[in-house]
Short mmCIF file of C-alpha atoms in Angstrom, two decimals:
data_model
loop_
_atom_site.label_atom_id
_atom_site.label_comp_id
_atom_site.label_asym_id
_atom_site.label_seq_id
_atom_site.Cartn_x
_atom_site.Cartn_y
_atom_site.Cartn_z
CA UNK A 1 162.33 126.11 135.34
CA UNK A 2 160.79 123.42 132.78
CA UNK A 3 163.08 123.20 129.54
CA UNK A 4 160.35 124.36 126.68
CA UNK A 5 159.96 121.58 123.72
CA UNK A 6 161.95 122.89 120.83
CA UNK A 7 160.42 120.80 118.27
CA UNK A 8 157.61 122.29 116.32
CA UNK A 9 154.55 121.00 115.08
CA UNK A 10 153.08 121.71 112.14
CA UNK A 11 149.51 120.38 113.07
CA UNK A 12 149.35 121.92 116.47
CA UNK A 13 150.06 124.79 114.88
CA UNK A 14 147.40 124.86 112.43
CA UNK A 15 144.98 124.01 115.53
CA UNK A 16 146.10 126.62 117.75
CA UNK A 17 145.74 128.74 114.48
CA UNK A 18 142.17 127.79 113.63
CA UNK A 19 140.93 128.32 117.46
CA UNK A 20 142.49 131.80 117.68
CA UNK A 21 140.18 132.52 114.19
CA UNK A 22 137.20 130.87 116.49
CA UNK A 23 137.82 132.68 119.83
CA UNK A 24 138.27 135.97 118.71
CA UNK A 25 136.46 136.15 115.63
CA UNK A 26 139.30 136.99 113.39
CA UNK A 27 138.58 137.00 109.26
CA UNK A 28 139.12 134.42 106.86
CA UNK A 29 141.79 136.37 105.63
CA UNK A 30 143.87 136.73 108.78
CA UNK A 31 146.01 133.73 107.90
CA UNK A 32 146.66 135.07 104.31
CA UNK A 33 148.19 138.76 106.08
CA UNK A 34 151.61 139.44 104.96
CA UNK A 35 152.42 140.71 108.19
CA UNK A 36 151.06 137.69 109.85
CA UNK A 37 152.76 135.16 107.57
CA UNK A 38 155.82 136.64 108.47
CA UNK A 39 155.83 136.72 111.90
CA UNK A 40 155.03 133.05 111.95
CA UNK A 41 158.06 132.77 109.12
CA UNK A 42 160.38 134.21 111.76
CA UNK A 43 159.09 132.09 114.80
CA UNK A 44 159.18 129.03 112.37
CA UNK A 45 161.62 129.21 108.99
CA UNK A 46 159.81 125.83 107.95
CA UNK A 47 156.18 126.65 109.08
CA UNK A 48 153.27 125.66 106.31
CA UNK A 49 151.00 128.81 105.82
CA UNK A 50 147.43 128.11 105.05
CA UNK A 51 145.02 130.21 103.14
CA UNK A 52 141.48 131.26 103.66
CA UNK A 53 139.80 128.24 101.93
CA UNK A 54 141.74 125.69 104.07
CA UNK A 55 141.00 127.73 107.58
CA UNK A 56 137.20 127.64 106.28
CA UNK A 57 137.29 123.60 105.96
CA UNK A 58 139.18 123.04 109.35
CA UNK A 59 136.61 125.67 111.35
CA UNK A 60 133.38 123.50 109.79
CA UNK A 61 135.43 120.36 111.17
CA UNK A 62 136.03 121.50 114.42
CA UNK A 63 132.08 122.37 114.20
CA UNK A 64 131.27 118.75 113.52
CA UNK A 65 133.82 117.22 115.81
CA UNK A 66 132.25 119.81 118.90
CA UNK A 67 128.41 119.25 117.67
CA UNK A 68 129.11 115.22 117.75
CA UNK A 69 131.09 116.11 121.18
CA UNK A 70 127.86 118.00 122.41
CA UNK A 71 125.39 115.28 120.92
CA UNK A 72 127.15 112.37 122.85
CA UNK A 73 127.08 114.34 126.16
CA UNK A 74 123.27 115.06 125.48
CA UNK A 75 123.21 111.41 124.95
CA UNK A 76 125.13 110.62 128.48
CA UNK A 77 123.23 113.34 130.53
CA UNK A 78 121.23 111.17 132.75
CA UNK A 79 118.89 114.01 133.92
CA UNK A 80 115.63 115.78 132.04
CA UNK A 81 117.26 118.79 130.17
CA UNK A 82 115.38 122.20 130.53
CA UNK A 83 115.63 124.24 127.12
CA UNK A 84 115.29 128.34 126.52
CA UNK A 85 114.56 130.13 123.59
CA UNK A 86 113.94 132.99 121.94
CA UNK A 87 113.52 134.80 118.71
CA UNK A 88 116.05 137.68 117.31
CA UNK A 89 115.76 139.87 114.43
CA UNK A 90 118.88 141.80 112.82
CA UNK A 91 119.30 145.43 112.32
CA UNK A 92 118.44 144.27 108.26
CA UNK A 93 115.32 142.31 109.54
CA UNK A 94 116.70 138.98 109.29
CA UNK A 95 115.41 136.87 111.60
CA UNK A 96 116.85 133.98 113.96
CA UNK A 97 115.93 131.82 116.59
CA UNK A 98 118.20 130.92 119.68
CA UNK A 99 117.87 127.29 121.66
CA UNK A 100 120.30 126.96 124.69
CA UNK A 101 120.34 123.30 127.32
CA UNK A 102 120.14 123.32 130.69
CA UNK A 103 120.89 120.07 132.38
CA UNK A 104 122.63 118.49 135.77
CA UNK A 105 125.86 117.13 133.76
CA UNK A 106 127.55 119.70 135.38
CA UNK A 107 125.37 121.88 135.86
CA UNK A 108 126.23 122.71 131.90
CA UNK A 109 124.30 125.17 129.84
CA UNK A 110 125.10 124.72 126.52
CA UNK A 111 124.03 127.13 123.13
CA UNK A 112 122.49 124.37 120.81
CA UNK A 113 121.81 126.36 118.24
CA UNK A 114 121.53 130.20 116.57
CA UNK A 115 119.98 129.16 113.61
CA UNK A 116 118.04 131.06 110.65
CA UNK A 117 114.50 131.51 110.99
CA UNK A 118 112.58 134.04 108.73
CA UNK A 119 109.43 135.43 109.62
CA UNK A 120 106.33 135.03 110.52
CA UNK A 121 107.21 134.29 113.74
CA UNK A 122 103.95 132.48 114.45
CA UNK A 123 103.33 129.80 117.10
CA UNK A 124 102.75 127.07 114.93
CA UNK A 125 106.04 128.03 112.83
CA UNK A 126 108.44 128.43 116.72
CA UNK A 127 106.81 124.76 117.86
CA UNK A 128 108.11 123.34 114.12
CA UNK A 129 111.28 125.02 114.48
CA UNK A 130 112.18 124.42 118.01
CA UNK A 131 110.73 120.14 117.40
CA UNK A 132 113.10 120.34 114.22
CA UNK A 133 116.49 121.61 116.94
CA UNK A 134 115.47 119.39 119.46
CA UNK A 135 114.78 115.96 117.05
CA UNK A 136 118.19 116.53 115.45
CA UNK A 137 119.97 116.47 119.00
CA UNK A 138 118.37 113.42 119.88
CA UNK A 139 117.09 115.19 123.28
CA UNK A 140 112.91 114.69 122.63
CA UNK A 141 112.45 112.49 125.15
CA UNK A 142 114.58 113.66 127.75
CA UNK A 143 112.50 117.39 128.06
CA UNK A 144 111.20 118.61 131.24
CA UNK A 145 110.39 122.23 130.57
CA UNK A 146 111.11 125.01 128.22
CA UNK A 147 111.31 129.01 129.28
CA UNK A 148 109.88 131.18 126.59
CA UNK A 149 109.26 134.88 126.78
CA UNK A 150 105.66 136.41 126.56
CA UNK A 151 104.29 136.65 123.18
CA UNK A 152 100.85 135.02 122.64
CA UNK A 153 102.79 133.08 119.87
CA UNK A 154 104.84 131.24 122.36
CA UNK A 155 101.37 129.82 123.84
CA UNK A 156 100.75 128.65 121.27
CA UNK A 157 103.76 126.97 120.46
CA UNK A 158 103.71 125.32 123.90
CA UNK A 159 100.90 123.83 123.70
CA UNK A 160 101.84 121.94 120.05
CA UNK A 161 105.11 121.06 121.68
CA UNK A 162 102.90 119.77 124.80
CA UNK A 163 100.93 117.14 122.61
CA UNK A 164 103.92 116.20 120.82
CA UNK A 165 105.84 114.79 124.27
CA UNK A 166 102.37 113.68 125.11
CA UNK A 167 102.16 111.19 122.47
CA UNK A 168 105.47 110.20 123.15
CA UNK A 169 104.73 109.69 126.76
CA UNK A 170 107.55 111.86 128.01
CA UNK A 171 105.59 114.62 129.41
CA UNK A 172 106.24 114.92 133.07
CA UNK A 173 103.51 115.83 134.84
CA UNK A 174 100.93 115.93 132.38
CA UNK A 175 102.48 118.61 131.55
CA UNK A 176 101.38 121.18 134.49
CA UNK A 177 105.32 122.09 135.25
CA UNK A 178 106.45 122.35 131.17
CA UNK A 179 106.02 125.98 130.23
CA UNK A 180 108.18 128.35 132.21
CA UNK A 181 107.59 132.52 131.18
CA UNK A 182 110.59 134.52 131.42
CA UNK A 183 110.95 135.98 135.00
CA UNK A 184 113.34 138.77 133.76
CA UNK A 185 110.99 139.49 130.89
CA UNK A 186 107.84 140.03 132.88
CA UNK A 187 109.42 142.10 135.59
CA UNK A 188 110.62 144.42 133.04
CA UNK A 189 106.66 144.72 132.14
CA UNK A 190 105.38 144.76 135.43
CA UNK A 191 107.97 148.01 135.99
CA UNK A 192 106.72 149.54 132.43
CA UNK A 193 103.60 149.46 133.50
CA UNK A 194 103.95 151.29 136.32
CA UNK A 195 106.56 153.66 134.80
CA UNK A 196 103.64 154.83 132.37
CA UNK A 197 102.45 157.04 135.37
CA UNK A 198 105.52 158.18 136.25
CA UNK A 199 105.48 161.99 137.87
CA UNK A 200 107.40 164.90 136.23
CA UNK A 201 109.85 165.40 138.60
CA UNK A 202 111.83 162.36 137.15
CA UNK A 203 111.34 164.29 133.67
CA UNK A 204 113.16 166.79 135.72
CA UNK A 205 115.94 164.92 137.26
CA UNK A 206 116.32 163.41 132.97
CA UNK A 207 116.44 167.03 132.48
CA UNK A 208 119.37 167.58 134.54
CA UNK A 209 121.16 164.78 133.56
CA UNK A 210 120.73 165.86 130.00
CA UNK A 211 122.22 169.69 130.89
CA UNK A 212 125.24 168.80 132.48
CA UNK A 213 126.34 166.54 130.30
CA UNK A 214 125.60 168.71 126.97
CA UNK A 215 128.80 170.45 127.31
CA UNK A 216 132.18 169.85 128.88
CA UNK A 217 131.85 173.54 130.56
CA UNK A 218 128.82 172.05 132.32
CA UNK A 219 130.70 169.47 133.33
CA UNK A 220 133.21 170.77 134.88
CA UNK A 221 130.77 173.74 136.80
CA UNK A 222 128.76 170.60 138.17
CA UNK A 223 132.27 169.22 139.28
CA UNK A 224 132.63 172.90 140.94
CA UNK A 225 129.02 171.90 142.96
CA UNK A 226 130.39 168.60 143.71
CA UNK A 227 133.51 169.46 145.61
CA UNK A 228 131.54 172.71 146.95
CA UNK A 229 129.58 169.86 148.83
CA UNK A 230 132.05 167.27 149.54
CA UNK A 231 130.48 164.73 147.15
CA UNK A 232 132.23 162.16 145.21
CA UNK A 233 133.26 163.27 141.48
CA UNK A 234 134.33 160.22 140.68
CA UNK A 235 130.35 158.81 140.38
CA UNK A 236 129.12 159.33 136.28
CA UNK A 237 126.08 160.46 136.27
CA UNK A 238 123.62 158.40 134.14
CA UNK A 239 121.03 158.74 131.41
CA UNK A 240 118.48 156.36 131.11
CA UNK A 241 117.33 154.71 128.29
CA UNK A 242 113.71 154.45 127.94
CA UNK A 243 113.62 150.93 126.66
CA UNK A 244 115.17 149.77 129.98
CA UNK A 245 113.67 150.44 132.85
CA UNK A 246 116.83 149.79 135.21
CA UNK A 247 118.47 152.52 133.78
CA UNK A 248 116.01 154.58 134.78
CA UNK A 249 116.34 153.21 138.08
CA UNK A 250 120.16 153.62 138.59
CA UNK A 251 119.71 157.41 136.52
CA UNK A 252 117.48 158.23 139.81
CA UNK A 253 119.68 156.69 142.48
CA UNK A 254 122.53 158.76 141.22
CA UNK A 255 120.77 161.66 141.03
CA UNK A 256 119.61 161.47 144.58
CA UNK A 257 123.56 161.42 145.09
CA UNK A 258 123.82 164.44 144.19
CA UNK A 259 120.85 166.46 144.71
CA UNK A 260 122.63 168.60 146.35
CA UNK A 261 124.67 169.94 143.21
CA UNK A 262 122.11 170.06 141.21
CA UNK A 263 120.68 172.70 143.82
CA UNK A 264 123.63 174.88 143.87
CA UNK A 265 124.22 174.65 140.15
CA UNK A 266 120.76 175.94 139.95
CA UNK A 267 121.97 178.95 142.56
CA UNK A 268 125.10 179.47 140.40
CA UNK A 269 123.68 179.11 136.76
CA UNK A 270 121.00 180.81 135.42
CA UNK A 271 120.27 179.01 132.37
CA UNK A 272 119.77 176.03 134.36
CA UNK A 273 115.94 175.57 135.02
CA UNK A 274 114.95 172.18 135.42
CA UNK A 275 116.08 171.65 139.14
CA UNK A 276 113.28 169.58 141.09
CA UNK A 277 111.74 171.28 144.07
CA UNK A 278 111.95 169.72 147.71
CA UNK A 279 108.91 167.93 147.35
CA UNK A 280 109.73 166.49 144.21
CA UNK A 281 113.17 164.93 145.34
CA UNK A 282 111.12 163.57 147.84
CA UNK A 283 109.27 161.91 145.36
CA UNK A 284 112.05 160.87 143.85
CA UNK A 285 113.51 158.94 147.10
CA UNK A 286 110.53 157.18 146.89
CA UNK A 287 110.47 156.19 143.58
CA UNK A 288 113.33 155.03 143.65
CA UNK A 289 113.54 153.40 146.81
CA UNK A 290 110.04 151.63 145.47
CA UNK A 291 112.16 150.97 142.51
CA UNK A 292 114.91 149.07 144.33
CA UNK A 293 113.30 146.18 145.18
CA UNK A 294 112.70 145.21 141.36
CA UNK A 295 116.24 146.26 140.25
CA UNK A 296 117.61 144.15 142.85
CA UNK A 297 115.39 140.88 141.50
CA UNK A 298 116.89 141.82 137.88
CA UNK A 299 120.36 141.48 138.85
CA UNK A 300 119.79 138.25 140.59
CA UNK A 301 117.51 136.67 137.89
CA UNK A 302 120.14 138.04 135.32
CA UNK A 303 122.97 136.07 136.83
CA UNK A 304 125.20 133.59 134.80
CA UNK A 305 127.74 132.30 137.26
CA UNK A 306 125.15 131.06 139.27
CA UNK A 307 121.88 128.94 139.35
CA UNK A 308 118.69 131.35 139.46
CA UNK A 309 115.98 128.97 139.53
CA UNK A 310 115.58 128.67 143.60
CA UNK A 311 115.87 132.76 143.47
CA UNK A 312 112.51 133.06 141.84
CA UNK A 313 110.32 132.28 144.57
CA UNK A 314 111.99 134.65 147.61
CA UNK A 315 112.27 137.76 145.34
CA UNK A 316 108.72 137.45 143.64
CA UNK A 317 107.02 136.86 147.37
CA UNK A 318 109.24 140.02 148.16
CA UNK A 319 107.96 141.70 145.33
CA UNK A 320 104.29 140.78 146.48
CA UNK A 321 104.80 142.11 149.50
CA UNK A 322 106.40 145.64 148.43
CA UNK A 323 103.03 146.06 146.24
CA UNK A 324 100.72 145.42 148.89
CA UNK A 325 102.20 147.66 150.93
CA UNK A 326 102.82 150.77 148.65
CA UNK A 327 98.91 149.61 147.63
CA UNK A 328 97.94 150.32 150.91
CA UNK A 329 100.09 153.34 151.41
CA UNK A 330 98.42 156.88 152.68
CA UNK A 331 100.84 158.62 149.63
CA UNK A 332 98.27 158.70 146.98
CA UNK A 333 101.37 158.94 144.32
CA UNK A 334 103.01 155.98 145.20
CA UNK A 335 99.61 153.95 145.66
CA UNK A 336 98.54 155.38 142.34
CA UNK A 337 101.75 153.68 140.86
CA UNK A 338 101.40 150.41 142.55
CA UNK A 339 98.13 149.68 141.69
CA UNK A 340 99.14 150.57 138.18
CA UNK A 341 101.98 147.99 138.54
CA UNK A 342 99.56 145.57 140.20
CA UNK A 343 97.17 144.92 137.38
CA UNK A 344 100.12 143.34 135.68
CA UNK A 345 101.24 141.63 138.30
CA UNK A 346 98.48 139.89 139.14
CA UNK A 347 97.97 139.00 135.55
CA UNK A 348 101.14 136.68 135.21
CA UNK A 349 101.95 135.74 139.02
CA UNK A 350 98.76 136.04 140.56
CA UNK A 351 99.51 132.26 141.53
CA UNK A 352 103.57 131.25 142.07
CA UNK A 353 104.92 129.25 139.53
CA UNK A 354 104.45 125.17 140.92
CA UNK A 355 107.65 123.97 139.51
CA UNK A 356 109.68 127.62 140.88
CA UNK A 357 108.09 126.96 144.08
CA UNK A 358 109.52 123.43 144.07
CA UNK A 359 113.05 124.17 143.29
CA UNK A 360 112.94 126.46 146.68
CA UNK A 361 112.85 123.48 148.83
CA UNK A 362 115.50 122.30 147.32
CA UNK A 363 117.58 125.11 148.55
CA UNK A 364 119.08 124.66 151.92
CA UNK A 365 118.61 127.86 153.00
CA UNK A 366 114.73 127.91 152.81
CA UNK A 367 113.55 124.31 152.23
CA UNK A 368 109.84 123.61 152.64
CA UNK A 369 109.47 125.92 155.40
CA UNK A 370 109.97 129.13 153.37
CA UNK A 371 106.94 127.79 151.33
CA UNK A 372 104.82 126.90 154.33
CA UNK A 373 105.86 130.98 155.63
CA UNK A 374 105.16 132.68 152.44
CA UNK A 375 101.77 130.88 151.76
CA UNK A 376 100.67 130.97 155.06
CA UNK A 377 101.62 134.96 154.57
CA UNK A 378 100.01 135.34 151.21
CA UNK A 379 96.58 132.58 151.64
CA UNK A 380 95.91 131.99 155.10
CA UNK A 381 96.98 128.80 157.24
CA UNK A 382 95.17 125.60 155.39
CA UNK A 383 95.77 127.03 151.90
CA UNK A 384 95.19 125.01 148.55
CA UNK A 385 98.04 126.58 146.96
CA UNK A 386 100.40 125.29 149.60
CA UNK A 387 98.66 121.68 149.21
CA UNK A 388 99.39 121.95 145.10
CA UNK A 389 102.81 122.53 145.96
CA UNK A 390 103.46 119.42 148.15
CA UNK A 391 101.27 117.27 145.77
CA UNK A 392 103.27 118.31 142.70
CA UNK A 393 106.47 117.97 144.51
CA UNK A 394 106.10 114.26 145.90
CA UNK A 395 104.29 113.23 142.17
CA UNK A 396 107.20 114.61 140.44
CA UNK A 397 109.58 112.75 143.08
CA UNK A 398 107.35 109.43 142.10
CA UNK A 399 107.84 109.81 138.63
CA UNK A 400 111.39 110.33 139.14
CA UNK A 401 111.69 107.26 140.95
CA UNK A 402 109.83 105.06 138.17
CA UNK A 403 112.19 106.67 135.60
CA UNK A 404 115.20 105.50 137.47
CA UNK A 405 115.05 102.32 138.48
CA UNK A 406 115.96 101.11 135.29
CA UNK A 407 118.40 103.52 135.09
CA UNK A 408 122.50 102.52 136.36
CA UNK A 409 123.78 104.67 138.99
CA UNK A 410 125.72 107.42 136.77
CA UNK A 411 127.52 110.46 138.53
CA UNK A 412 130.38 112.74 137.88
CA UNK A 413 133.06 114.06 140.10
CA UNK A 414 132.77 117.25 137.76
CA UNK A 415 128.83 117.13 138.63
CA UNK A 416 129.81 117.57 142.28
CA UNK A 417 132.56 120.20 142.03
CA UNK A 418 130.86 122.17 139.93
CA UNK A 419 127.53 122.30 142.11
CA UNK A 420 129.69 123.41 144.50
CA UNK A 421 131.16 126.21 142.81
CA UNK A 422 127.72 127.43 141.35
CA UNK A 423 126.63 127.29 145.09
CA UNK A 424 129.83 129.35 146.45
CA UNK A 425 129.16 132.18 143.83
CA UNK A 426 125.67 132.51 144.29
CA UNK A 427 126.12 132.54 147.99
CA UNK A 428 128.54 135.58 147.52
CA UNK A 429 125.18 137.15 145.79
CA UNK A 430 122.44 136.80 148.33
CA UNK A 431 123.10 135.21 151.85
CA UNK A 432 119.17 134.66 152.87
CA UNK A 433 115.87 134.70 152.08
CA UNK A 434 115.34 138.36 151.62
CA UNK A 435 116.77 141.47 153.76
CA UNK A 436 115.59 143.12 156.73
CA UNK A 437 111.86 142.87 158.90
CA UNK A 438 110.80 139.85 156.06
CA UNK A 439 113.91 138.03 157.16
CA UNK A 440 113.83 138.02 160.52
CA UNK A 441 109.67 137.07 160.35
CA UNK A 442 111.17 133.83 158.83
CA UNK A 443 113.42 133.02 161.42
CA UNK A 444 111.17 133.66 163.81
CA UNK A 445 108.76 131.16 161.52
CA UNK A 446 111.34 128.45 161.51
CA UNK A 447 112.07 128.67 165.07
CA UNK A 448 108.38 128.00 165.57
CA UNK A 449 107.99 125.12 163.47
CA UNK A 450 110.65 123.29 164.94
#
């Protein structure tokens, strides 16, 4: 057992102290507590105490000393740097803008800023703001692209950010692979759109939901049910909030859990009338097995312990697919829906997105051939699209190469391990290409083309 190092210091103290206020957003006034000061007394006789003031100045110093930290690594990064951002208003109607880095360091993503930004929120006001963050950083002519959500402002601020790199001459691309809209962000209004039509018997099943939990004697009679049935009690039954469609989604898949207590309860309670019918928990298996698909590519695009990039292109061609075929299907309520669902669709991914499309082949588990397979699927054999792809792909890897050759070789053994442990974690999340039928057509594919 190590012998602990009796002597104290007074300015690892006041660190320690000052990154505790930091990490768990303690007050000012935390160091000036009685009851604080005298714990540290009694640890330390001859401790220093600080007050409020002097915590303030050594938090904005740590701030500069982490900003210059930040800046330098910017400055090191020998890769293009991807930027997102978005625009937040408080509960009081303030209003703030958000810029975070992406970039191969690493694999690092970094918060650069959370800064002030009043309204209007125009496109002309975001580009000013965002070419403001990204000047002060030093980072303008290392861009590559920039993922915005998808308000017509943002369009517009693209495109002014666009001619800006353009007259630089740091535009890769001409541009074609710069804007990036917000996968998460457009499936959510893809979903919505669809939801509009949504039948009455998941009115019914919000219904239920919304009786048993209005009282705890509820409660416990639809615990009664439960064990009556031999289902689980330990599963919470969920209300959705209309906002968000996935809770409407995981509200349905527990209710089709228990369907079965919600049919005795309405046996057993007479007050209880909004029970769906056979036919409409039907429905409801298909809705929500429709559903399922979607909530799935939410979870993976919504990942932070992982990279998500390469996930775009499987789960959207899945996504394709499960429209076409509910499109198509003989059930005039689920058709009805997808086609609903469809319109929007086709309006932001009618085409893949080139630069998402790229970062597939990159992937080990799919590579080029998972394009060739899902174009060929989607187009036909001999498809532009699929040319685009590998025309963008080897004129990006040319530009690359002019970039670099005046470049030194620069790695890090953190770059490596890192990769690796990005890669382990999102393996843990999805093992192939996409589940099922789709999944073994591939192999099949690859087997061919070999």
């Amino acid at each position: 057992m190590g012998i602990r190092n009796l002597k104290f210091s007074q300015e690892k103290f006041r660190e320690l102290l000052i990154h505790a206020l930091v990490r768990h957003d303690l007050p000012f006034s935390f160091v000036e507590y009685e009851g604080i000061r005298n714990i540290f007394t009694y640890l330390e006789p001859n401790v220093i105490h600080i007050s409020r003031n002097t915590g303030k100045s050594d938090i904005r110093k740590l701030y500069e000393s982490q900003t210059n930290r930040l800046r330098d690594e910017l400055a090191r990064c020998p890769s293009r740097i991807c930027l997102t951002s978005d625009a937040w208003t408080s509960i009081i109607t303030d209003g703030y803008l958000s810029l975070s880095a992406h970039y191969q360091l690493g694999l690092q993503k970094r918060i650069l800023n959370f800064s002030y930004f009043p309204p209007p929120h125009t496109g002309v006001a975001i580009a000013e703001k965002i070419s403001g963050l990204v000047k002060g950083w030093g980072i303008e002519r290392k861009l590559f692209s920039i993922t915005l959500d998808n308000a017509s402002s943002n369009d517009v601020c693209v495109e002014l950010l666009k001619n800006q790199l353009r007259l630089m001459n740091s535009l890769v691309c001409d541009g074609k692979l710069f804007h990036l809209r917000c996968c998460a962000h457009i499936l959510n209004l893809i979903v919505q759109e669809g939801l509009k039509k949504i039948d009455i018997a998941v009115d019914k099943v919000r219904e239920c939901v919304k009786y048993v939990k209005g009282s705890l004697a509820r409660k416990d009679r639809f615990g009664q049910c439960c064990s009556q049935n031999l289902l689980d009690t330990k599963k919470v039954l969920m209300q959705d909030v209309p906002t968000r469609w996935n809770s409407t989604y995981r509200m349905l898949s527990c209710a089709l859990y228990y369907r079965l207590a919600f049919s005795h309860l309405s046996l057993s309670d007479s007050n209880f009338q909004s029970c769906p019918s056979l036919d409409e928990w039907q429905r409801i298996e298909k809705m929500c097995s429709f559903l399922k698909v979607f909530y799935e590519a939410t979870l993976q695009f919504s990942g932070s312990l992982y990279p998500t990039s390469n996930l775009y292109f499987p789960q959207i061609f899945r996504i394709h697919l499960k429209l076409v075929e509910e499109k198509e299907s003989v059930d005039p309520y689920m058709s009805q829906i997808a086609n609903q669902m469809w319109s929007k669709f086709s309006k932001y991914w009618s085409d893949f997105n080139l630069l998402l499309a790229i970062v597939v082949v990159f992937d080990p588990r799919y590579k080029f051939t998972f394009v060739e397979f899902s174009y060929k699927k989607l187009y036909g054999e001999g498809s532009l699209q699929l040319k685009m792809v590998e025309d963008t792909l080897f004129a990006l890897f040319d530009e690359y190469m002019q970039a670099t050759k005046s470049l030194p070789m620069a790695c890090e053994s953190s770059s490596f391990q890192d990769s690796n442990d990005n890669q382990s974690r999102q393996g843990s999340v999805e093992e192939g290409p996409s589940h099922g039928i789709l999944e073994a057509k591939f192999q099949v594919f690859r087997i061919g083309e070999r």
